[in-house]
Short mmCIF file of C-alpha atoms in Angstrom, two decimals:
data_model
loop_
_atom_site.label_atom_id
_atom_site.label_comp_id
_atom_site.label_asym_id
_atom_site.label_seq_id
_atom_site.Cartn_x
_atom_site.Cartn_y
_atom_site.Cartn_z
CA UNK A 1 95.75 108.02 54.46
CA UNK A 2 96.89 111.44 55.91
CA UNK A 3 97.86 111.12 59.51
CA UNK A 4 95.16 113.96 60.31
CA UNK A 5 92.27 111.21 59.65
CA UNK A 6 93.41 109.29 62.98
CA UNK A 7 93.19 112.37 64.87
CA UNK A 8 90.94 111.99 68.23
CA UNK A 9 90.38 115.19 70.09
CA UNK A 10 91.87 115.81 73.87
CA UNK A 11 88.30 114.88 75.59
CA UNK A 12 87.88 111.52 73.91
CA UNK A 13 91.70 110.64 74.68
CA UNK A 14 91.13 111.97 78.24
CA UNK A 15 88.10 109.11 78.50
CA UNK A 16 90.25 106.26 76.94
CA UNK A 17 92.86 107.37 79.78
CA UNK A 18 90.52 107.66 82.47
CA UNK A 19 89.08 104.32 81.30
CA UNK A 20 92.50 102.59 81.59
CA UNK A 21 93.25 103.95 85.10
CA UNK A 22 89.60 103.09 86.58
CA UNK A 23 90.46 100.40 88.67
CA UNK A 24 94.21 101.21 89.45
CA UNK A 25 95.38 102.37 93.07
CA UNK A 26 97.59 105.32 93.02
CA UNK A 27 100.69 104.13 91.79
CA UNK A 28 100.02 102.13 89.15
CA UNK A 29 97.40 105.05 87.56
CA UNK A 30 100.59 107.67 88.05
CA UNK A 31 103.12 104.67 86.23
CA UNK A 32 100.36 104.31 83.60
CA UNK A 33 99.65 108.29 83.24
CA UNK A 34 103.58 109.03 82.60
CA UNK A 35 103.88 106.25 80.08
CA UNK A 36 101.53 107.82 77.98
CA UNK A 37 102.75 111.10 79.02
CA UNK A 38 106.03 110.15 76.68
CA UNK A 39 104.12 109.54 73.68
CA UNK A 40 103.53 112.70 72.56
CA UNK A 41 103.05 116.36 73.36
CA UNK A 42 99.41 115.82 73.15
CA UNK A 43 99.52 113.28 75.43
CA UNK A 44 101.54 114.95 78.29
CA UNK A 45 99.17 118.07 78.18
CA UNK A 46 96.10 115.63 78.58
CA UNK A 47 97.73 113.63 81.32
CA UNK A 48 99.07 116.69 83.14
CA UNK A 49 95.36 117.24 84.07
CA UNK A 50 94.35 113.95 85.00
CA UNK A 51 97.20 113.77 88.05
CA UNK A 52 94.87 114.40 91.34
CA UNK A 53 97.16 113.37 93.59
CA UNK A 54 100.94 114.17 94.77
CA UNK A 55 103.20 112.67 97.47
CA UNK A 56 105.44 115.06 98.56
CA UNK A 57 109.24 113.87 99.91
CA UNK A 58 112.41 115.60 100.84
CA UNK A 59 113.40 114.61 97.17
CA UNK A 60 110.86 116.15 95.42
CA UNK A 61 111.05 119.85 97.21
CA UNK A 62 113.44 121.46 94.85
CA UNK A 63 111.11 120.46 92.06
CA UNK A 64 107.95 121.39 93.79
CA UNK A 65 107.08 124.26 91.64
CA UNK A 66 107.52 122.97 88.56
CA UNK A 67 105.41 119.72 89.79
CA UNK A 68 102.34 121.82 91.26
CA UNK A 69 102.68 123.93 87.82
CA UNK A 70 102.09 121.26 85.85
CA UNK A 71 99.37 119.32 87.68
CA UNK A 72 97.23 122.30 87.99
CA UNK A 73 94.19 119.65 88.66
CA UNK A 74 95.41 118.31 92.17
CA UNK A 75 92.87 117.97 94.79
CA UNK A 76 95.13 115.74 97.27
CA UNK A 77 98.59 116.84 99.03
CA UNK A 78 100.02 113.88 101.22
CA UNK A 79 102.83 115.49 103.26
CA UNK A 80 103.20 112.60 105.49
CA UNK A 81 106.83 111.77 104.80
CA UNK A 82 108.37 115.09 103.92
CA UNK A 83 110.96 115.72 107.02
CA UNK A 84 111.97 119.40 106.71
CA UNK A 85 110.05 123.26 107.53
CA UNK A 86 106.62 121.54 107.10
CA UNK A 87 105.47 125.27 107.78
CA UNK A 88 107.62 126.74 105.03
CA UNK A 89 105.94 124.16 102.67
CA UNK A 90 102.58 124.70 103.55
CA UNK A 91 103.25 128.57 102.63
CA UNK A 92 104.84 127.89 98.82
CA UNK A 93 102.01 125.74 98.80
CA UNK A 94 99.35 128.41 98.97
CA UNK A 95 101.15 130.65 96.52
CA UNK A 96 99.23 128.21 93.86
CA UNK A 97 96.11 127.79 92.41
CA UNK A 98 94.91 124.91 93.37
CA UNK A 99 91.36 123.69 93.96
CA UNK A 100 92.61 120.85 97.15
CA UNK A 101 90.16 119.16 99.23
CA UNK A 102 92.59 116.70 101.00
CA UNK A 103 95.31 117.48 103.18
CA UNK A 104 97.58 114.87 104.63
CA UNK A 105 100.29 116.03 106.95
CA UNK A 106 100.34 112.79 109.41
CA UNK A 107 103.64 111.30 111.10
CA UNK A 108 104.95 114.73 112.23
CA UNK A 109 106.57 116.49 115.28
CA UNK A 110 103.63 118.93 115.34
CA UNK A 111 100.61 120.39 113.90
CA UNK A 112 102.59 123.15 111.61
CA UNK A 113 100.31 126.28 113.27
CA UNK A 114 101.62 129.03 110.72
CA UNK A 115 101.90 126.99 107.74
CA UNK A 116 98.23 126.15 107.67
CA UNK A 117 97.37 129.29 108.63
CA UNK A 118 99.20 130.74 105.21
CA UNK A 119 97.62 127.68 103.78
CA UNK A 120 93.93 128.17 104.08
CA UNK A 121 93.92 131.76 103.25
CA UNK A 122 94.67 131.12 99.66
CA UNK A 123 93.22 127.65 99.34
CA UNK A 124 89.77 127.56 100.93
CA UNK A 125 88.43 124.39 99.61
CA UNK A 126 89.88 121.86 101.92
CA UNK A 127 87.11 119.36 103.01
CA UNK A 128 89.69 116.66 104.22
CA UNK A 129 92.78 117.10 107.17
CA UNK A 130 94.59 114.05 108.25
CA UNK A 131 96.32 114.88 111.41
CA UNK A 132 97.41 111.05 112.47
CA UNK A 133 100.22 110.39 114.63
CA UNK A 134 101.28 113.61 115.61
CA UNK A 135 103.91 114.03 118.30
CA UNK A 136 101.91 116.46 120.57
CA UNK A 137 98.30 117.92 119.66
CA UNK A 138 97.13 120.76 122.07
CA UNK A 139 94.31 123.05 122.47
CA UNK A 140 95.88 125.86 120.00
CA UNK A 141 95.68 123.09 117.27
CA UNK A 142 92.40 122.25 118.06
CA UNK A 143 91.41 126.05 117.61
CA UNK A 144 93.78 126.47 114.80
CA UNK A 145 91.92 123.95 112.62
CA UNK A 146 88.31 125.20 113.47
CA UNK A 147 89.12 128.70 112.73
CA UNK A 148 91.27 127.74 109.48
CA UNK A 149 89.12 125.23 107.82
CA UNK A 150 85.03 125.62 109.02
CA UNK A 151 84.28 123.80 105.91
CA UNK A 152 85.90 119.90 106.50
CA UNK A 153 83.70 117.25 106.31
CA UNK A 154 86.36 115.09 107.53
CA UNK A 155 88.65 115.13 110.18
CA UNK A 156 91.52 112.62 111.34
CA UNK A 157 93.49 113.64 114.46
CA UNK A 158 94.56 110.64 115.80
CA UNK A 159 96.75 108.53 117.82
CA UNK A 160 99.23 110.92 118.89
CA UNK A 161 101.90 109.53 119.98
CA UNK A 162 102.80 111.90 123.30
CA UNK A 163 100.57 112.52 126.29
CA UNK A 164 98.10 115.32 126.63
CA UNK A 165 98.23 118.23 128.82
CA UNK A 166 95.82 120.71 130.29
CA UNK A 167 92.69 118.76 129.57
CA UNK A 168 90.36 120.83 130.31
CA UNK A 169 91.16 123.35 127.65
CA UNK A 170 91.38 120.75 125.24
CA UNK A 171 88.06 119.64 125.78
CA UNK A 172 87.33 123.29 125.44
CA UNK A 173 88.98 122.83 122.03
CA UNK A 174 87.08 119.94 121.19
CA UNK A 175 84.00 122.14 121.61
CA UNK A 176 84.78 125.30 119.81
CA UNK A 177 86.07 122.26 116.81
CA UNK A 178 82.44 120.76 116.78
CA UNK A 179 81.07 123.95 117.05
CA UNK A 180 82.73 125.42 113.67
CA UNK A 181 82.89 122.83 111.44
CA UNK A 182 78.97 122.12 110.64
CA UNK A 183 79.66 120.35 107.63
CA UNK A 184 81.82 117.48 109.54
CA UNK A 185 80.57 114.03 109.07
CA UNK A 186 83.75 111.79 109.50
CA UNK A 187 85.73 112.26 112.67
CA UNK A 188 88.83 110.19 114.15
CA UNK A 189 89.65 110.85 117.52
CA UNK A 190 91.17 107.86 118.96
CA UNK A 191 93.90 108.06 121.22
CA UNK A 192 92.11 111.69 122.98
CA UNK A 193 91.62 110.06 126.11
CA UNK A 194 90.67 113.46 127.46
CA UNK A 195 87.26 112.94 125.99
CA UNK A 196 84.68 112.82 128.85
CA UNK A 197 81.12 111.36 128.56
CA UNK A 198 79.97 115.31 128.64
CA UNK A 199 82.32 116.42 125.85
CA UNK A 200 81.54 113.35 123.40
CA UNK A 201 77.86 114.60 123.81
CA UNK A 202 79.07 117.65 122.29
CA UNK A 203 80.18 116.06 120.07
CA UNK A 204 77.15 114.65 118.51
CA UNK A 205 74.92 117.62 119.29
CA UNK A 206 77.03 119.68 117.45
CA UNK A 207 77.93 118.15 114.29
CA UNK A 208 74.50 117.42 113.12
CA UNK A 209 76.22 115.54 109.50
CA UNK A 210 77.99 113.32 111.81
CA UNK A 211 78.25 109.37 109.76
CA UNK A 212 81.20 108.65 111.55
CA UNK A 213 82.86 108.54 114.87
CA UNK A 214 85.94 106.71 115.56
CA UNK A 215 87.44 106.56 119.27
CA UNK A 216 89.52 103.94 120.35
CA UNK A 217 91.59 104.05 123.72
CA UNK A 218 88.75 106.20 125.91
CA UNK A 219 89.39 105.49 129.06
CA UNK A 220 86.70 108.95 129.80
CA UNK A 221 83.92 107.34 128.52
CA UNK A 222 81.63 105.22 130.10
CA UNK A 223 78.89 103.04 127.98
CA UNK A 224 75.81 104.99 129.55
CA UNK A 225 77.92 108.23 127.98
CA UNK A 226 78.07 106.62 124.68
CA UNK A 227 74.43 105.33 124.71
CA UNK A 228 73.41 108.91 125.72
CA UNK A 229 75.37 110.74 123.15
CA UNK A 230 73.74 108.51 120.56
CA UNK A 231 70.68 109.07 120.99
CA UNK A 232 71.65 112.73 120.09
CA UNK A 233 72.77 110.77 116.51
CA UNK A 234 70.97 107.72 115.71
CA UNK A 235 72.27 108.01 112.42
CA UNK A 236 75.60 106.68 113.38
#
């Protein structure tokens, strides 16, 4: 029988894949994916496209091009271990088209101001910016992010690991941040203890999506605040 009879087209060999990886984390669906990626041409092109999601280390930068040219289907960047010009990064990044909605850049010294910048004018469909653990986060950030990206739905800023200074403009942050992003409806902001009763009222006023609201460590806050602010969101 001709080999031509056992022919399957690329969409019915892209649901048998996508079947195989349904209930695998991560890893294992990237293990499985370049498996079959060896089998054959037609196999590499297919599971070139199914790759959503890259972790990008120190070791992986000099191949960076050819790895974002060849998963043209990414939607998630974590940048959470990469130690190097997080801001240089951030720029190559945007030289490619690439439909991302999630943005990881957690565990670094600082919120990299001009590589996001660079960043969201070329890639505008970011819903998704983890921001965990940063050394220092300061008002600029906090205006940074709701000028760059009015369209996340969810935001993760915390736990930074240094104290805050100048408050007060950081709460003024805060409010120009719920202000912006309209679409927001998952926040993390544990760790701002800068957060007053007035400013978490904001808060909820503003974002009128809001599901979720996580804030440990808010030594600003008193339970009558919290009370009061949810009534603004009974939703949550």
């Amino acid at each position: 029988m001709a080999a031509s009879n056992f022919y399957l087209p690329d969409d019915c060999w892209e649901s048998v894949f996508k079947f195989l990886n349904h209930d695998s984390d991560n890893d294992n669906s990237h293990r499985h994916l370049k498996s079959l990626s060896l089998v054959s041409k037609q196999f590499l092109s297919i599971t070139n496209g199914l790759r959503f999601s890259l972790n990008v280390i120190n070791p992986t930068r000099p191949y960076l091009h050819y790895l974002l040219t060849r998963f043209t289907n990414l939607t998630s960047l974590n940048l959470t271990c990469f130690r190097g010009d997080l801001d240089a990064l951030l720029s190559l990044i945007s030289f490619f088209r690439l439909n991302l909605t999630s943005l990881n850049i957690s565990n670094q010294p600082a919120i990299p101001a001009n590589g996001l910048r660079a960043f969201s004018l070329k890639i505008t469909t970011l819903t998704s910016l983890t921001c965990s653990k940063i050394d220092s986060i300061n008002s600029s950030d906090l205006f940074l992010i709701a000028d760059c990206f009015p369209l996340l739905e969810e935001l993760d800023l915390s736990n930074p690991r240094k104290s805050f200074v100048g408050r007060r403009s950081l709460r003024h942050g805060l409010e120009t941040l719920s202000l912006a992003l309209f679409k927001l409806r998952k926040v993390n902001l544990s760790g701002h203890n800068y957060i007053n009763n007035q400013y978490l009222l904001h808060l909820f006023k503003n974002c009128k999506l809001l599901e979720e609201v996580i804030l440990f460590d808010y030594t600003g806050l008193t339970s009558a605040g919290i009370a009061s602010s949810l009534r603004e969101r009974p939703t949550l």
